Amino acid sequence: MYDQYSVVFLSDVGQEAGPEKKEFSGQGEYLLGAGKCDDLPLFFSNHLGLISVTLKSQLSDVSTRIEESSIQERSWLETRAESSLALIPVETVHEMSMSEEPQARLKAAFLFCVQKNKVQAQAIINDLFPLTTTKLSAMTIDSELDTMVTTMSADLIDDFPSSDPRWAVSAPQEQASSTASLILLQQLQDKEEAHGHLVDFLKDMELWDRLASVTVRESALATRMLLSEHAEKIQAAISLTNLHKQNQEAVDRAISLVLEARNIDLVPPGLTKQDVFYREVSKIDDLVDKLVTYEESAFTNDLSPNNIVVLIAGINKVLTGMLSDACQYRKAKNLDFKSASEAIREPEYIAWTSSSGPGGIRQLLMKQHAITVNQALPEAHDTTTQGVLFQQLLTLTDIILEGFKDQIDSMRRQPGHIDQYQQLNKEYERARDTLIEPFVDAKQYERAATLAEKYCHYTSLVRICDETENQDRQQRYMQKYQGFSDYVFKWYMDKGKRGKLLSQPLQHNAELGRFLKTEGNEYLSWLHDINTGNYVQAHKSLKTLASDETQYLSKKKTLLSLSKLSALASNDDRYDLEPDIQAVDIEQGLIVYQETLPAEVVEAVGMDTDNMRVLTPVELIELYISDYNKNASELDYKKALEILQYIDQDDPDVNFEELRLHIWAQSLLRDQWDELNTDNPLETTANTLFFKIVDLAFKEGADILDFIPPVDKLLDSPDLGDLKDNKTFQYLIKAGYEHLHNMF
């Protein structure tokens, strides 16, 4: 006997046993009807769907008095799917097992297993997939086993609720349904349970480790990962049903757009668009694109700033809710979907929540992140709304970067994918910058730190420490993260905070020293060396910097002076620095020649006497003897000849003797030889620039015969042009040379 809210069990055996009563007293719960199948009473509940009840009797004597009766009622929340599948008639399952279609026989094996008939299930599996013919490589794609298993998995999560009469027209005629519920949420929970039984079945039948890969989204995906994806999508669908009512308009409109994209113009009579959409759990991710599409189209409706914020926050809530639940399930069940064999190498893994490409979820979430930052946050003026939006941004960022990280880790294990790995890593780093920096910009330091710590975004961590002036936190990071110190040092360098850079704690001296020796940072390394008392290294660093300095003469001069001072300050007996000090003196001497260039020459070539670039010895010589030096004297030419000592005679780019001859020849061209008096050649030549240079050198103690060039080479110099054929010139030069040879 039963009514709408209870079932009473009466026994016609014996008089002592009282009636047993079962109440259906849950909130909103009641019975819709009852029936009988093979003498098994069946009841139809609006909450539990189809349930069965049996009377268990124990006879203690001939009188067959019932001493105890009990209702054997399965817990629907725990084993609803097993009950639904187990209730499929044995005859139906047996008929499926005899089918010529391998897919139907595999399903029969699964149902036999659920119904505890593992012997029959194993027999079918052995016939379908004998071990001798299915020893496949782990990288095999789309084998018969993998294709059939993934097809059954997809069919299971996309199952029709066979007990719902509204689906009678649309559902296949032969339907072994995984759900007997009329309630949408319960249907999804049934599918979750049924899918769990499928995984158990594959493991029990020893098929799990024989699974390889299938083609998904135009690339190979491990079959076990696709099964995990199906389970994750069930979680996303369950989450979506809970969020649906809170964001009714947005989700309803997005569902309509999804069905339009699937060319489903008419919904079967009695069903709603929600019924049709939620049935196909394998395509639940279609909603992400349409939610963003709906959101963007709504912006054209001249919404108020407040309504824009509400709309974006609502879309964020749906996206983060369904996708984060799927991701959390993936983490929690990670080991359940792994192979027991560690030797199996799987193809690159790209989670469905991080699918790439223009229409992939990764790009859609990146777009949603940008929409939130650029359109919602500027209009959120109260702290509460800002907090909600930033928390949603944090979840979006976490989903995106976690997907990147999983894909990178997977690709790292793939041989021969170095270029793709590096490209993906760069894409990840760009996305990380884009996603985390808005938190720091908005001074959301704790949320930024949470993400930056998890995804090793050291630049943000350095900014946080610097902007909050939290040195303790910075020191913790420097100790915790390998390589973090270099980010700190680079940050201070880029921001011009050299004082902070050079005032790091002693325990980081070695790291700072290494950093300052890297390219582009050497010019500060000497300060660190002096700070740590390493004067020898400071001297060497400064000397190297001075040698490399070509832009500013004053800077080169300062570096040389500091290098010499550092060498003089060193008392390290292990090093003989005297040769180095002498080398510095030589370079300082060359600087003096440049500093004493005539002002008119410096101005003529467009240089600033206070900001000159460093000139080479050859350039200095040319300036001293050039036409710019209109009033050049014997002193200028003597300097030009002295500068020759700074030229490497082994330098293939410079002909030392030609340059020396060039200086002497240019000095000859300074006089008008045709106009000179030949009556007294010695007195005449003594007043020419050439012999004035010789006289100056003699007064300074030079060896004149070595100092001047051979007369024949001088007269053959191409610099002299037609002058070398002038008889007066030849006479006076040879007379002067003869006089010098007679004197010396």
PDB file of N, CA and C in Angstrom, residues 177-243:
ATOM      1  N   SER A 177      20.062   3.227 -20.463  1.00  0.00           N
ATOM      2  CA  SER A 177      20.408   4.551 -19.933  1.00  0.00           C
ATOM      3  C   SER A 177      21.183   4.463 -18.630  1.00  0.00           C
ATOM      4  N   SER A 178      22.049   5.455 -18.453  1.00  0.00           N
ATOM      5  CA  SER A 178      22.830   5.545 -17.216  1.00  0.00           C
ATOM      6  C   SER A 178      22.089   6.309 -16.137  1.00  0.00           C
ATOM      7  N   THR A 179      20.953   6.897 -16.467  1.00  0.00           N
ATOM      8  CA  THR A 179      20.227   7.685 -15.475  1.00  0.00           C
ATOM      9  C   THR A 179      18.739   7.376 -15.535  1.00  0.00           C
ATOM     10  N   ALA A 180      18.155   7.315 -14.357  1.00  0.00           N
ATOM     11  CA  ALA A 180      16.708   7.088 -14.268  1.00  0.00           C
ATOM     12  C   ALA A 180      16.020   8.256 -13.589  1.00  0.00           C
ATOM     13  N   SER A 181      16.724   9.384 -13.494  1.00  0.00           N
ATOM     14  CA  SER A 181      16.172  10.546 -12.800  1.00  0.00           C
ATOM     15  C   SER A 181      15.493  11.490 -13.777  1.00  0.00           C
ATOM     16  N   LEU A 182      14.554  12.226 -13.248  1.00  0.00           N
ATOM     17  CA  LEU A 182      13.893  13.277 -14.019  1.00  0.00           C
ATOM     18  C   LEU A 182      14.497  14.643 -13.730  1.00  0.00           C
ATOM     19  N   ILE A 183      15.285  14.722 -12.682  1.00  0.00           N
ATOM     20  CA  ILE A 183      15.860  15.993 -12.252  1.00  0.00           C
ATOM     21  C   ILE A 183      17.216  16.165 -12.907  1.00  0.00           C
ATOM     22  N   LEU A 184      17.449  17.327 -13.517  1.00  0.00           N
ATOM     23  CA  LEU A 184      18.655  17.572 -14.289  1.00  0.00           C
ATOM     24  C   LEU A 184      19.919  17.351 -13.470  1.00  0.00           C
ATOM     25  N   LEU A 185      19.981  17.930 -12.286  1.00  0.00           N
ATOM     26  CA  LEU A 185      21.176  17.787 -11.457  1.00  0.00           C
ATOM     27  C   LEU A 185      21.436  16.323 -11.125  1.00  0.00           C
ATOM     28  N   GLN A 186      20.356  15.581 -10.829  1.00  0.00           N
ATOM     29  CA  GLN A 186      20.508  14.165 -10.516  1.00  0.00           C
ATOM     30  C   GLN A 186      20.965  13.371 -11.735  1.00  0.00           C
ATOM     31  N   GLN A 187      20.497  13.776 -12.917  1.00  0.00           N
ATOM     32  CA  GLN A 187      20.942  13.106 -14.135  1.00  0.00           C
ATOM     33  C   GLN A 187      22.451  13.239 -14.305  1.00  0.00           C
ATOM     34  N   LEU A 188      22.970  14.445 -14.036  1.00  0.00           N
ATOM     35  CA  LEU A 188      24.416  14.668 -14.167  1.00  0.00           C
ATOM     36  C   LEU A 188      25.190  13.875 -13.124  1.00  0.00           C
ATOM     37  N   GLN A 189      24.643  13.798 -11.935  1.00  0.00           N
ATOM     38  CA  GLN A 189      25.306  13.006 -10.893  1.00  0.00           C
ATOM     39  C   GLN A 189      25.270  11.517 -11.243  1.00  0.00           C
ATOM     40  N   ASP A 190      24.184  11.080 -11.867  1.00  0.00           N
ATOM     41  CA  ASP A 190      24.110   9.690 -12.344  1.00  0.00           C
ATOM     42  C   ASP A 190      25.200   9.430 -13.382  1.00  0.00           C
ATOM     43  N   LYS A 191      25.376  10.374 -14.309  1.00  0.00           N
ATOM     44  CA  LYS A 191      26.392  10.216 -15.343  1.00  0.00           C
ATOM     45  C   LYS A 191      27.790  10.190 -14.730  1.00  0.00           C
ATOM     46  N   GLU A 192      27.968  10.990 -13.711  1.00  0.00           N
ATOM     47  CA  GLU A 192      29.261  10.986 -13.009  1.00  0.00           C
ATOM     48  C   GLU A 192      29.548   9.605 -12.425  1.00  0.00           C
ATOM     49  N   GLU A 193      28.537   9.035 -11.783  1.00  0.00           N
ATOM     50  CA  GLU A 193      28.706   7.728 -11.171  1.00  0.00           C
ATOM     51  C   GLU A 193      28.906   6.647 -12.240  1.00  0.00           C
ATOM     52  N   ALA A 194      28.128   6.726 -13.313  1.00  0.00           N
ATOM     53  CA  ALA A 194      28.250   5.742 -14.393  1.00  0.00           C
ATOM     54  C   ALA A 194      29.630   5.812 -15.033  1.00  0.00           C
ATOM     55  N   HIS A 195      30.144   7.022 -15.213  1.00  0.00           N
ATOM     56  CA  HIS A 195      31.471   7.178 -15.806  1.00  0.00           C
ATOM     57  C   HIS A 195      32.541   6.597 -14.889  1.00  0.00           C
ATOM     58  N   GLY A 196      32.341   6.737 -13.600  1.00  0.00           N
ATOM     59  CA  GLY A 196      33.260   6.121 -12.650  1.00  0.00           C
ATOM     60  C   GLY A 196      33.265   4.615 -12.777  1.00  0.00           C
ATOM     61  N   HIS A 197      32.101   4.031 -13.004  1.00  0.00           N
ATOM     62  CA  HIS A 197      32.018   2.583 -13.205  1.00  0.00           C
ATOM     63  C   HIS A 197      32.712   2.166 -14.503  1.00  0.00           C
ATOM     64  N   LEU A 198      32.659   3.034 -15.506  1.00  0.00           N
ATOM     65  CA  LEU A 198      33.347   2.733 -16.754  1.00  0.00           C
ATOM     66  C   LEU A 198      34.856   2.641 -16.521  1.00  0.00           C
ATOM     67  N   VAL A 199      35.410   3.591 -15.774  1.00  0.00           N
ATOM     68  CA  VAL A 199      36.843   3.570 -15.468  1.00  0.00           C
ATOM     69  C   VAL A 199      37.187   2.306 -14.682  1.00  0.00           C
ATOM     70  N   ASP A 200      36.346   1.967 -13.711  1.00  0.00           N
ATOM     71  CA  ASP A 200      36.590   0.740 -12.933  1.00  0.00           C
ATOM     72  C   ASP A 200      36.544  -0.494 -13.834  1.00  0.00           C
ATOM     73  N   PHE A 201      35.604  -0.489 -14.753  1.00  0.00           N
ATOM     74  CA  PHE A 201      35.468  -1.605 -15.692  1.00  0.00           C
ATOM     75  C   PHE A 201      36.738  -1.785 -16.525  1.00  0.00           C
ATOM     76  N   LEU A 202      37.271  -0.686 -17.034  1.00  0.00           N
ATOM     77  CA  LEU A 202      38.480  -0.760 -17.858  1.00  0.00           C
ATOM     78  C   LEU A 202      39.666  -1.274 -17.058  1.00  0.00           C
ATOM     79  N   LYS A 203      39.716  -0.908 -15.809  1.00  0.00           N
ATOM     80  CA  LYS A 203      40.813  -1.384 -14.964  1.00  0.00           C
ATOM     81  C   LYS A 203      40.603  -2.846 -14.574  1.00  0.00           C
ATOM     82  N   ASP A 204      39.369  -3.194 -14.255  1.00  0.00           N
ATOM     83  CA  ASP A 204      39.083  -4.581 -13.866  1.00  0.00           C
ATOM     84  C   ASP A 204      39.343  -5.546 -15.023  1.00  0.00           C
ATOM     85  N   MET A 205      39.044  -5.112 -16.217  1.00  0.00           N
ATOM     86  CA  MET A 205      39.225  -5.964 -17.389  1.00  0.00           C
ATOM     87  C   MET A 205      40.647  -5.861 -17.958  1.00  0.00           C
ATOM     88  N   GLU A 206      41.522  -5.153 -17.231  1.00  0.00           N
ATOM     89  CA  GLU A 206      42.929  -4.988 -17.628  1.00  0.00           C
ATOM     90  C   GLU A 206      43.070  -4.355 -19.016  1.00  0.00           C
ATOM     91  N   LEU A 207      42.177  -3.426 -19.305  1.00  0.00           N
ATOM     92  CA  LEU A 207      42.262  -2.653 -20.548  1.00  0.00           C
ATOM     93  C   LEU A 207      42.936  -1.300 -20.327  1.00  0.00           C
ATOM     94  N   TRP A 208      42.980  -0.853 -19.100  1.00  0.00           N
ATOM     95  CA  TRP A 208      43.414   0.511 -18.774  1.00  0.00           C
ATOM     96  C   TRP A 208      44.821   0.801 -19.310  1.00  0.00           C
ATOM     97  N   ASP A 209      45.763  -0.085 -19.013  1.00  0.00           N
ATOM     98  CA  ASP A 209      47.142   0.155 -19.432  1.00  0.00           C
ATOM     99  C   ASP A 209      47.377  -0.184 -20.900  1.00  0.00           C
ATOM    100  N   ARG A 210      46.361  -0.699 -21.560  1.00  0.00           N
ATOM    101  CA  ARG A 210      46.478  -0.984 -22.991  1.00  0.00           C
ATOM    102  C   ARG A 210      45.965   0.175 -23.842  1.00  0.00           C
ATOM    103  N   LEU A 211      45.399   1.179 -23.177  1.00  0.00           N
ATOM    104  CA  LEU A 211      44.901   2.344 -23.901  1.00  0.00           C
ATOM    105  C   LEU A 211      46.074   3.191 -24.376  1.00  0.00           C
ATOM    106  N   ALA A 212      45.937   3.763 -25.559  1.00  0.00           N
ATOM    107  CA  ALA A 212      47.009   4.593 -26.118  1.00  0.00           C
ATOM    108  C   ALA A 212      46.499   6.019 -26.320  1.00  0.00           C
ATOM    109  N   SER A 213      46.251   6.406 -27.574  1.00  0.00           N
ATOM    110  CA  SER A 213      45.881   7.798 -27.864  1.00  0.00           C
ATOM    111  C   SER A 213      44.785   7.856 -28.912  1.00  0.00           C
ATOM    112  N   VAL A 214      44.086   8.989 -28.907  1.00  0.00           N
ATOM    113  CA  VAL A 214      43.066   9.259 -29.925  1.00  0.00           C
ATOM    114  C   VAL A 214      43.251  10.687 -30.423  1.00  0.00           C
ATOM    115  N   THR A 215      42.662  10.973 -31.565  1.00  0.00           N
ATOM    116  CA  THR A 215      42.748  12.320 -32.126  1.00  0.00           C
ATOM    117  C   THR A 215      41.645  13.189 -31.533  1.00  0.00           C
ATOM    118  N   VAL A 216      42.055  14.269 -30.892  1.00  0.00           N
ATOM    119  CA  VAL A 216      41.114  15.213 -30.283  1.00  0.00           C
ATOM    120  C   VAL A 216      41.600  16.623 -30.606  1.00  0.00           C
ATOM    121  N   ARG A 217      40.700  17.451 -31.107  1.00  0.00           N
ATOM    122  CA  ARG A 217      41.050  18.835 -31.457  1.00  0.00           C
ATOM    123  C   ARG A 217      42.290  18.886 -32.367  1.00  0.00           C
ATOM    124  N   GLU A 218      42.292  17.983 -33.351  1.00  0.00           N
ATOM    125  CA  GLU A 218      43.301  17.924 -34.408  1.00  0.00           C
ATOM    126  C   GLU A 218      44.694  17.559 -33.905  1.00  0.00           C
ATOM    127  N   SER A 219      44.789  16.962 -32.745  1.00  0.00           N
ATOM    128  CA  SER A 219      46.089  16.493 -32.252  1.00  0.00           C
ATOM    129  C   SER A 219      45.867  15.259 -31.389  1.00  0.00           C
ATOM    130  N   ALA A 220      46.953  14.535 -31.142  1.00  0.00           N
ATOM    131  CA  ALA A 220      46.854  13.310 -30.354  1.00  0.00           C
ATOM    132  C   ALA A 220      46.694  13.638 -28.873  1.00  0.00           C
ATOM    133  N   LEU A 221      45.836  12.868 -28.214  1.00  0.00           N
ATOM    134  CA  LEU A 221      45.619  13.016 -26.778  1.00  0.00           C
ATOM    135  C   LEU A 221      45.542  11.618 -26.179  1.00  0.00           C
ATOM    136  N   ALA A 222      46.209  11.415 -25.067  1.00  0.00           N
ATOM    137  CA  ALA A 222      46.152  10.117 -24.399  1.00  0.00           C
ATOM    138  C   ALA A 222      44.701   9.777 -24.083  1.00  0.00           C
ATOM    139  N   THR A 223      44.321   8.549 -24.384  1.00  0.00           N
ATOM    140  CA  THR A 223      42.928   8.136 -24.174  1.00  0.00           C
ATOM    141  C   THR A 223      42.519   8.298 -22.717  1.00  0.00           C
ATOM    142  N   ARG A 224      43.414   7.977 -21.806  1.00  0.00           N
ATOM    143  CA  ARG A 224      43.098   8.137 -20.380  1.00  0.00           C
ATOM    144  C   ARG A 224      42.804   9.592 -20.050  1.00  0.00           C
ATOM    145  N   MET A 225      43.515  10.512 -20.714  1.00  0.00           N
ATOM    146  CA  MET A 225      43.278  11.937 -20.475  1.00  0.00           C
ATOM    147  C   MET A 225      41.943  12.388 -21.056  1.00  0.00           C
ATOM    148  N   LEU A 226      41.527  11.762 -22.159  1.00  0.00           N
ATOM    149  CA  LEU A 226      40.213  12.099 -22.703  1.00  0.00           C
ATOM    150  C   LEU A 226      39.114  11.601 -21.771  1.00  0.00           C
ATOM    151  N   LEU A 227      39.320  10.432 -21.170  1.00  0.00           N
ATOM    152  CA  LEU A 227      38.345   9.942 -20.196  1.00  0.00           C
ATOM    153  C   LEU A 227      38.286  10.883 -18.995  1.00  0.00           C
ATOM    154  N   SER A 228      39.444  11.386 -18.577  1.00  0.00           N
ATOM    155  CA  SER A 228      39.468  12.372 -17.491  1.00  0.00           C
ATOM    156  C   SER A 228      38.720  13.628 -17.918  1.00  0.00           C
ATOM    157  N   GLU A 229      38.924  14.047 -19.168  1.00  0.00           N
ATOM    158  CA  GLU A 229      38.234  15.229 -19.685  1.00  0.00           C
ATOM    159  C   GLU A 229      36.725  15.054 -19.619  1.00  0.00           C
ATOM    160  N   HIS A 230      36.245  13.880 -19.972  1.00  0.00           N
ATOM    161  CA  HIS A 230      34.797  13.632 -19.909  1.00  0.00           C
ATOM    162  C   HIS A 230      34.282  13.754 -18.476  1.00  0.00           C
ATOM    163  N   ALA A 231      35.041  13.220 -17.532  1.00  0.00           N
ATOM    164  CA  ALA A 231      34.638  13.326 -16.128  1.00  0.00           C
ATOM    165  C   ALA A 231      34.675  14.776 -15.667  1.00  0.00           C
ATOM    166  N   GLU A 232      35.681  15.520 -16.132  1.00  0.00           N
ATOM    167  CA  GLU A 232      35.791  16.937 -15.759  1.00  0.00           C
ATOM    168  C   GLU A 232      34.606  17.729 -16.309  1.00  0.00           C
ATOM    169  N   LYS A 233      34.183  17.396 -17.506  1.00  0.00           N
ATOM    170  CA  LYS A 233      33.071  18.132 -18.108  1.00  0.00           C
ATOM    171  C   LYS A 233      31.769  17.863 -17.362  1.00  0.00           C
ATOM    172  N   ILE A 234      31.647  16.679 -16.802  1.00  0.00           N
ATOM    173  CA  ILE A 234      30.473  16.420 -15.957  1.00  0.00           C
ATOM    174  C   ILE A 234      30.493  17.364 -14.761  1.00  0.00           C
ATOM    175  N   GLN A 235      31.675  17.526 -14.158  1.00  0.00           N
ATOM    176  CA  GLN A 235      31.801  18.442 -13.015  1.00  0.00           C
ATOM    177  C   GLN A 235      31.474  19.871 -13.430  1.00  0.00           C
ATOM    178  N   ALA A 236      31.940  20.262 -14.613  1.00  0.00           N
ATOM    179  CA  ALA A 236      31.642  21.607 -15.107  1.00  0.00           C
ATOM    180  C   ALA A 236      30.139  21.785 -15.309  1.00  0.00           C
ATOM    181  N   ALA A 237      29.483  20.751 -15.834  1.00  0.00           N
ATOM    182  CA  ALA A 237      28.034  20.829 -16.058  1.00  0.00           C
ATOM    183  C   ALA A 237      27.283  20.915 -14.732  1.00  0.00           C
ATOM    184  N   ILE A 238      27.707  20.122 -13.753  1.00  0.00           N
ATOM    185  CA  ILE A 238      27.071  20.179 -12.431  1.00  0.00           C
ATOM    186  C   ILE A 238      27.228  21.565 -11.829  1.00  0.00           C
ATOM    187  N   SER A 239      28.436  22.120 -11.936  1.00  0.00           N
ATOM    188  CA  SER A 239      28.685  23.469 -11.419  1.00  0.00           C
ATOM    189  C   SER A 239      27.819  24.489 -12.144  1.00  0.00           C
ATOM    190  N   LEU A 240      27.692  24.314 -13.467  1.00  0.00           N
ATOM    191  CA  LEU A 240      26.905  25.255 -14.257  1.00  0.00           C
ATOM    192  C   LEU A 240      25.438  25.240 -13.853  1.00  0.00           C
ATOM    193  N   THR A 241      24.893  24.058 -13.567  1.00  0.00           N
ATOM    194  CA  THR A 241      23.490  23.998 -13.155  1.00  0.00           C
ATOM    195  C   THR A 241      23.270  24.763 -11.856  1.00  0.00           C
ATOM    196  N   ASN A 242      24.242  24.747 -10.965  1.00  0.00           N
ATOM    197  CA  ASN A 242      24.112  25.486  -9.709  1.00  0.00           C
ATOM    198  C   ASN A 242      24.242  26.989  -9.911  1.00  0.00           C
ATOM    199  N   LEU A 243      24.988  27.386 -10.958  1.00  0.00           N
ATOM    200  CA  LEU A 243      25.188  28.808 -11.223  1.00  0.00           C
ATOM    201  C   LEU A 243      24.123  29.381 -12.160  1.00  0.00           C
TER     202      LEU A 243
END
